Amino acid sequence: MTTSPPPQPVIAWNSTIEVADEDLVERVLAGERAVFETLVTRHERGVYALMMRMTRSREDAEDLTQEAFLKAFENLGSFRRGARFRPWLYRIASNAAVSTLRKRKPQADFDPDWNADPAPGADDLIAEDELRAVLAEAIEALPAAARALVHLRYREEMEIAEIAEIVGKTPSAAKVALHRARETLKALAGQRLDPRGGTR
């Protein structure tokens, strides 16, 4: 009696291979409009977190996240080949947030002096493990642009070059701005500590 070989498992070749964002963009531009939903699924949480960090409003963050993806879809034809999709998308989102904030607050609150020199000791970060709560409070007190920089660098873990694409600055200007944001953060955190090192 002969036995037939066991059936071979069906392997979904794409189940473990994530298609690059830029390849998905090409597919959308080629007519597969539904593929854009994959890009939304991948990045909506990150965009929403950035919008929350900048606006500190759940309603605004939700609206701006939807607006960012709508604008991205409508302007996908202007996406430059060879560029990276995430910085391009985040720049659309951050510009939308800045536009919203301009209607509410003075420009100085969200448009710091990007070209100013960093203060001495800008590389000295406050120890997060000791001052987590204080830092969280201090971050919320930063101007919107500074909050965005801190969020992109330390929460999203983006490189300076990628952040520079998002804020529309040169890498050196973005690095200076991040240093200044960190200095401001240190000062704000220091104001929330008593001389013995505890929180007020």
PDB file of C-alpha atoms in Angstrom:
ATOM      1  CA  MET A   1       0.000   0.000   0.000  1.00  0.00           C
ATOM      2  CA  THR A   2       1.447   3.288  -1.038  1.00  0.00           C
ATOM      3  CA  THR A   3       0.831   6.458   0.854  1.00  0.00           C
ATOM      4  CA  SER A   4       0.736   9.874  -0.675  1.00  0.00           C
ATOM      5  CA  PRO A   5       3.206  12.423   0.652  1.00  0.00           C
ATOM      6  CA  PRO A   6       1.880  14.872   3.202  1.00  0.00           C
ATOM      7  CA  PRO A   7       0.632  18.136   1.741  1.00  0.00           C
ATOM      8  CA  GLN A   8       3.206  20.873   1.626  1.00  0.00           C
ATOM      9  CA  PRO A   9       2.437  23.928   3.723  1.00  0.00           C
ATOM     10  CA  VAL A  10       1.367  26.988   1.831  1.00  0.00           C
ATOM     11  CA  ILE A  11       3.847  29.745   2.519  1.00  0.00           C
ATOM     12  CA  ALA A  12       2.701  33.316   2.057  1.00  0.00           C
ATOM     13  CA  TRP A  13       5.902  34.872   0.803  1.00  0.00           C
ATOM     14  CA  ASN A  14       4.792  38.343   1.796  1.00  0.00           C
ATOM     15  CA  SER A  15       3.688  37.422   5.312  1.00  0.00           C
ATOM     16  CA  THR A  16       7.117  38.128   6.770  1.00  0.00           C
ATOM     17  CA  ILE A  17       8.384  40.603   4.199  1.00  0.00           C
ATOM     18  CA  GLU A  18       7.273  44.171   4.721  1.00  0.00           C
ATOM     19  CA  VAL A  19       7.030  46.139   1.534  1.00  0.00           C
ATOM     20  CA  ALA A  20       8.824  49.464   1.755  1.00  0.00           C
ATOM     21  CA  ASP A  21       6.694  52.591   2.064  1.00  0.00           C
ATOM     22  CA  GLU A  22       8.180  53.969  -1.118  1.00  0.00           C
ATOM     23  CA  ASP A  23       7.204  50.836  -3.066  1.00  0.00           C
ATOM     24  CA  LEU A  24       3.651  51.192  -1.794  1.00  0.00           C
ATOM     25  CA  VAL A  25       3.650  54.797  -2.983  1.00  0.00           C
ATOM     26  CA  GLU A  26       4.649  53.612  -6.453  1.00  0.00           C
ATOM     27  CA  ARG A  27       1.754  51.153  -6.446  1.00  0.00           C
ATOM     28  CA  VAL A  28      -0.714  53.856  -5.439  1.00  0.00           C
ATOM     29  CA  LEU A  29       0.577  56.116  -8.189  1.00  0.00           C
ATOM     30  CA  ALA A  30       0.226  53.212 -10.629  1.00  0.00           C
ATOM     31  CA  GLY A  31      -3.480  53.021  -9.858  1.00  0.00           C
ATOM     32  CA  GLU A  32      -3.760  50.774  -6.796  1.00  0.00           C
ATOM     33  CA  ARG A  33      -5.408  53.464  -4.725  1.00  0.00           C
ATOM     34  CA  ALA A  34      -6.531  51.026  -2.011  1.00  0.00           C
ATOM     35  CA  VAL A  35      -2.883  50.346  -1.148  1.00  0.00           C
ATOM     36  CA  PHE A  36      -2.731  53.778   0.468  1.00  0.00           C
ATOM     37  CA  GLU A  37      -4.697  52.309   3.367  1.00  0.00           C
ATOM     38  CA  THR A  38      -1.609  50.244   4.250  1.00  0.00           C
ATOM     39  CA  LEU A  39       0.402  53.439   4.587  1.00  0.00           C
ATOM     40  CA  VAL A  40      -2.312  54.903   6.804  1.00  0.00           C
ATOM     41  CA  THR A  41      -2.312  51.816   9.021  1.00  0.00           C
ATOM     42  CA  ARG A  42       1.466  51.915   9.358  1.00  0.00           C
ATOM     43  CA  HIS A  43       1.821  55.571  10.224  1.00  0.00           C
ATOM     44  CA  GLU A  44      -1.428  56.845  11.732  1.00  0.00           C
ATOM     45  CA  ARG A  45      -0.335  56.112  15.307  1.00  0.00           C
ATOM     46  CA  GLY A  46       2.960  57.954  14.859  1.00  0.00           C
ATOM     47  CA  VAL A  47       1.335  60.934  13.164  1.00  0.00           C
ATOM     48  CA  TYR A  48      -1.341  61.113  15.851  1.00  0.00           C
ATOM     49  CA  ALA A  49       1.290  61.010  18.622  1.00  0.00           C
ATOM     50  CA  LEU A  50       3.165  63.892  16.983  1.00  0.00           C
ATOM     51  CA  MET A  51      -0.027  65.906  16.598  1.00  0.00           C
ATOM     52  CA  MET A  52      -0.909  65.298  20.251  1.00  0.00           C
ATOM     53  CA  ARG A  53       2.563  66.402  21.281  1.00  0.00           C
ATOM     54  CA  MET A  54       2.293  69.597  19.264  1.00  0.00           C
ATOM     55  CA  THR A  55      -1.316  70.599  19.930  1.00  0.00           C
ATOM     56  CA  ARG A  56      -2.018  68.952  23.319  1.00  0.00           C
ATOM     57  CA  SER A  57      -5.585  68.445  22.126  1.00  0.00           C
ATOM     58  CA  ARG A  58      -7.122  65.067  21.334  1.00  0.00           C
ATOM     59  CA  GLU A  59      -9.703  66.629  19.033  1.00  0.00           C
ATOM     60  CA  ASP A  60      -7.105  68.654  17.139  1.00  0.00           C
ATOM     61  CA  ALA A  61      -4.791  65.666  16.909  1.00  0.00           C
ATOM     62  CA  GLU A  62      -7.522  63.501  15.414  1.00  0.00           C
ATOM     63  CA  ASP A  63      -8.533  66.176  12.912  1.00  0.00           C
ATOM     64  CA  LEU A  64      -4.941  66.964  11.930  1.00  0.00           C
ATOM     65  CA  THR A  65      -4.065  63.302  11.506  1.00  0.00           C
ATOM     66  CA  GLN A  66      -6.931  62.880   9.064  1.00  0.00           C
ATOM     67  CA  GLU A  67      -5.975  66.110   7.326  1.00  0.00           C
ATOM     68  CA  ALA A  68      -2.342  65.009   6.995  1.00  0.00           C
ATOM     69  CA  PHE A  69      -3.229  61.735   5.304  1.00  0.00           C
ATOM     70  CA  LEU A  70      -5.746  63.436   3.039  1.00  0.00           C
ATOM     71  CA  LYS A  71      -3.156  66.007   1.959  1.00  0.00           C
ATOM     72  CA  ALA A  72      -0.550  63.280   1.513  1.00  0.00           C
ATOM     73  CA  PHE A  73      -2.894  61.313  -0.736  1.00  0.00           C
ATOM     74  CA  GLU A  74      -3.849  64.365  -2.758  1.00  0.00           C
ATOM     75  CA  ASN A  75      -0.207  65.391  -3.214  1.00  0.00           C
ATOM     76  CA  LEU A  76       1.311  61.957  -3.681  1.00  0.00           C
ATOM     77  CA  GLY A  77       2.178  62.848  -7.250  1.00  0.00           C
ATOM     78  CA  SER A  78       4.661  65.423  -5.934  1.00  0.00           C
ATOM     79  CA  PHE A  79       6.458  62.845  -3.802  1.00  0.00           C
ATOM     80  CA  ARG A  80      10.045  62.810  -5.038  1.00  0.00           C
ATOM     81  CA  ARG A  81      11.423  59.449  -6.082  1.00  0.00           C
ATOM     82  CA  GLY A  82      14.373  58.485  -3.930  1.00  0.00           C
ATOM     83  CA  ALA A  83      12.968  60.370  -0.943  1.00  0.00           C
ATOM     84  CA  ARG A  84      11.645  58.708   2.204  1.00  0.00           C
ATOM     85  CA  PHE A  85       7.924  58.637   2.772  1.00  0.00           C
ATOM     86  CA  ARG A  86       7.802  58.993   6.569  1.00  0.00           C
ATOM     87  CA  PRO A  87       9.648  62.345   6.807  1.00  0.00           C
ATOM     88  CA  TRP A  88       7.575  63.637   3.905  1.00  0.00           C
ATOM     89  CA  LEU A  89       4.351  62.615   5.661  1.00  0.00           C
ATOM     90  CA  TYR A  90       5.452  63.974   9.030  1.00  0.00           C
ATOM     91  CA  ARG A  91       6.366  67.296   7.446  1.00  0.00           C
ATOM     92  CA  ILE A  92       2.860  67.578   5.986  1.00  0.00           C
ATOM     93  CA  ALA A  93       1.441  66.809   9.434  1.00  0.00           C
ATOM     94  CA  SER A  94       3.699  69.207  11.327  1.00  0.00           C
ATOM     95  CA  ASN A  95       2.974  72.010   8.847  1.00  0.00           C
ATOM     96  CA  ALA A  96      -0.743  71.432   9.384  1.00  0.00           C
ATOM     97  CA  ALA A  97      -0.246  71.619  13.154  1.00  0.00           C
ATOM     98  CA  VAL A  98       1.800  74.809  12.889  1.00  0.00           C
ATOM     99  CA  SER A  99      -0.908  76.351  10.721  1.00  0.00           C
ATOM    100  CA  THR A 100      -3.488  75.510  13.386  1.00  0.00           C
ATOM    101  CA  LEU A 101      -1.334  76.879  16.200  1.00  0.00           C
ATOM    102  CA  ARG A 102      -0.655  80.111  14.320  1.00  0.00           C
ATOM    103  CA  LYS A 103      -4.333  80.920  14.610  1.00  0.00           C
ATOM    104  CA  ARG A 104      -4.171  80.672  18.396  1.00  0.00           C
ATOM    105  CA  LYS A 105      -0.779  81.683  19.728  1.00  0.00           C
ATOM    106  CA  PRO A 106       1.974  84.193  19.017  1.00  0.00           C
ATOM    107  CA  GLN A 107       4.549  82.960  16.524  1.00  0.00           C
ATOM    108  CA  ALA A 108       7.277  82.918  19.152  1.00  0.00           C
ATOM    109  CA  ASP A 109       5.580  79.972  20.831  1.00  0.00           C
ATOM    110  CA  PHE A 110       6.130  77.615  17.934  1.00  0.00           C
ATOM    111  CA  ASP A 111       8.831  79.217  15.767  1.00  0.00           C
ATOM    112  CA  PRO A 112      12.043  79.466  17.813  1.00  0.00           C
ATOM    113  CA  ASP A 113      15.286  80.984  16.568  1.00  0.00           C
ATOM    114  CA  TRP A 114      16.521  77.986  14.569  1.00  0.00           C
ATOM    115  CA  ASN A 115      19.890  79.578  13.817  1.00  0.00           C
ATOM    116  CA  ALA A 116      20.871  80.669  17.311  1.00  0.00           C
ATOM    117  CA  ASP A 117      23.870  79.031  18.976  1.00  0.00           C
ATOM    118  CA  PRO A 118      23.123  76.356  21.548  1.00  0.00           C
ATOM    119  CA  ALA A 119      23.776  77.241  25.155  1.00  0.00           C
ATOM    120  CA  PRO A 120      26.864  75.740  26.840  1.00  0.00           C
ATOM    121  CA  GLY A 121      26.370  72.210  28.099  1.00  0.00           C
ATOM    122  CA  ALA A 122      23.527  71.416  25.725  1.00  0.00           C
ATOM    123  CA  ASP A 123      24.662  67.802  25.493  1.00  0.00           C
ATOM    124  CA  ASP A 124      24.070  67.175  29.185  1.00  0.00           C
ATOM    125  CA  LEU A 125      20.690  65.450  29.425  1.00  0.00           C
ATOM    126  CA  ILE A 126      18.780  65.075  32.652  1.00  0.00           C
ATOM    127  CA  ALA A 127      18.747  61.444  33.790  1.00  0.00           C
ATOM    128  CA  GLU A 128      15.379  60.134  32.654  1.00  0.00           C
ATOM    129  CA  ASP A 129      15.285  57.294  35.149  1.00  0.00           C
ATOM    130  CA  GLU A 130      15.378  59.773  38.075  1.00  0.00           C
ATOM    131  CA  LEU A 131      13.274  62.584  36.642  1.00  0.00           C
ATOM    132  CA  ARG A 132      10.737  60.868  34.394  1.00  0.00           C
ATOM    133  CA  ALA A 133       7.699  62.622  35.836  1.00  0.00           C
ATOM    134  CA  VAL A 134       9.451  65.984  35.959  1.00  0.00           C
ATOM    135  CA  LEU A 135      10.603  65.639  32.359  1.00  0.00           C
ATOM    136  CA  ALA A 136       7.123  64.702  31.175  1.00  0.00           C
ATOM    137  CA  GLU A 137       5.745  67.851  32.778  1.00  0.00           C
ATOM    138  CA  ALA A 138       8.596  69.970  31.422  1.00  0.00           C
ATOM    139  CA  ILE A 139       8.133  68.645  27.882  1.00  0.00           C
ATOM    140  CA  GLU A 140       4.495  69.727  27.961  1.00  0.00           C
ATOM    141  CA  ALA A 141       5.660  73.227  28.893  1.00  0.00           C
ATOM    142  CA  LEU A 142       7.923  73.530  25.840  1.00  0.00           C
ATOM    143  CA  PRO A 143       6.849  75.536  22.794  1.00  0.00           C
ATOM    144  CA  ALA A 144       5.179  73.384  20.148  1.00  0.00           C
ATOM    145  CA  ALA A 145       8.153  73.258  17.763  1.00  0.00           C
ATOM    146  CA  ALA A 146      10.482  72.231  20.575  1.00  0.00           C
ATOM    147  CA  ARG A 147       8.043  69.561  21.737  1.00  0.00           C
ATOM    148  CA  ALA A 148       7.978  68.193  18.200  1.00  0.00           C
ATOM    149  CA  LEU A 149      11.773  68.047  18.011  1.00  0.00           C
ATOM    150  CA  VAL A 150      12.074  66.217  21.311  1.00  0.00           C
ATOM    151  CA  HIS A 151       9.301  63.837  20.318  1.00  0.00           C
ATOM    152  CA  LEU A 152      10.827  63.011  16.932  1.00  0.00           C
ATOM    153  CA  ARG A 153      14.327  62.492  18.328  1.00  0.00           C
ATOM    154  CA  TYR A 154      13.628  60.595  21.527  1.00  0.00           C
ATOM    155  CA  ARG A 155      10.212  58.993  21.048  1.00  0.00           C
ATOM    156  CA  GLU A 156      10.343  58.283  17.320  1.00  0.00           C
ATOM    157  CA  GLU A 157      14.137  57.829  17.501  1.00  0.00           C
ATOM    158  CA  MET A 158      14.679  59.622  14.204  1.00  0.00           C
ATOM    159  CA  GLU A 159      18.095  60.691  12.993  1.00  0.00           C
ATOM    160  CA  ILE A 160      18.914  64.392  12.700  1.00  0.00           C
ATOM    161  CA  ALA A 161      18.841  64.220   8.892  1.00  0.00           C
ATOM    162  CA  GLU A 162      15.324  62.783   8.975  1.00  0.00           C
ATOM    163  CA  ILE A 163      14.150  65.389  11.477  1.00  0.00           C
ATOM    164  CA  ALA A 164      15.651  68.116   9.296  1.00  0.00           C
ATOM    165  CA  GLU A 165      13.513  66.939   6.384  1.00  0.00           C
ATOM    166  CA  ILE A 166      10.405  67.189   8.528  1.00  0.00           C
ATOM    167  CA  VAL A 167      11.059  70.677   9.908  1.00  0.00           C
ATOM    168  CA  GLY A 168      12.350  71.944   6.572  1.00  0.00           C
ATOM    169  CA  LYS A 169      15.778  72.940   7.845  1.00  0.00           C
ATOM    170  CA  THR A 170      19.343  71.923   7.202  1.00  0.00           C
ATOM    171  CA  PRO A 171      20.677  69.139   9.440  1.00  0.00           C
ATOM    172  CA  SER A 172      22.948  71.613  11.240  1.00  0.00           C
ATOM    173  CA  ALA A 173      20.055  74.012  11.924  1.00  0.00           C
ATOM    174  CA  ALA A 174      17.867  71.155  13.132  1.00  0.00           C
ATOM    175  CA  LYS A 175      20.660  69.967  15.433  1.00  0.00           C
ATOM    176  CA  VAL A 176      21.050  73.463  16.891  1.00  0.00           C
ATOM    177  CA  ALA A 177      17.285  73.697  17.421  1.00  0.00           C
ATOM    178  CA  LEU A 178      17.262  70.343  19.184  1.00  0.00           C
ATOM    179  CA  HIS A 179      20.121  71.445  21.453  1.00  0.00           C
ATOM    180  CA  ARG A 180      18.205  74.567  22.361  1.00  0.00           C
ATOM    181  CA  ALA A 181      15.075  72.531  23.040  1.00  0.00           C
ATOM    182  CA  ARG A 182      17.075  70.301  25.369  1.00  0.00           C
ATOM    183  CA  GLU A 183      18.512  73.320  27.191  1.00  0.00           C
ATOM    184  CA  THR A 184      15.040  74.758  27.636  1.00  0.00           C
ATOM    185  CA  LEU A 185      13.851  71.371  28.833  1.00  0.00           C
ATOM    186  CA  LYS A 186      16.623  71.233  31.414  1.00  0.00           C
ATOM    187  CA  ALA A 187      15.757  74.715  32.657  1.00  0.00           C
ATOM    188  CA  LEU A 188      12.063  73.886  32.927  1.00  0.00           C
ATOM    189  CA  ALA A 189      12.826  70.649  34.741  1.00  0.00           C
ATOM    190  CA  GLY A 190      15.152  72.487  37.115  1.00  0.00           C
ATOM    191  CA  GLN A 191      12.374  74.896  38.031  1.00  0.00           C
ATOM    192  CA  ARG A 192      10.317  71.921  39.141  1.00  0.00           C
ATOM    193  CA  LEU A 193      12.978  70.613  41.534  1.00  0.00           C
ATOM    194  CA  ASP A 194      13.756  71.847  45.041  1.00  0.00           C
ATOM    195  CA  PRO A 195      17.380  72.360  46.219  1.00  0.00           C
ATOM    196  CA  ARG A 196      17.455  68.843  47.682  1.00  0.00           C
ATOM    197  CA  GLY A 197      16.694  67.318  44.269  1.00  0.00           C
ATOM    198  CA  GLY A 198      13.074  66.390  44.918  1.00  0.00           C
ATOM    199  CA  THR A 199       9.998  67.611  43.151  1.00  0.00           C
ATOM    200  CA  ARG A 200       8.141  70.576  44.510  1.00  0.00           C
TER     201      ARG A 200
END
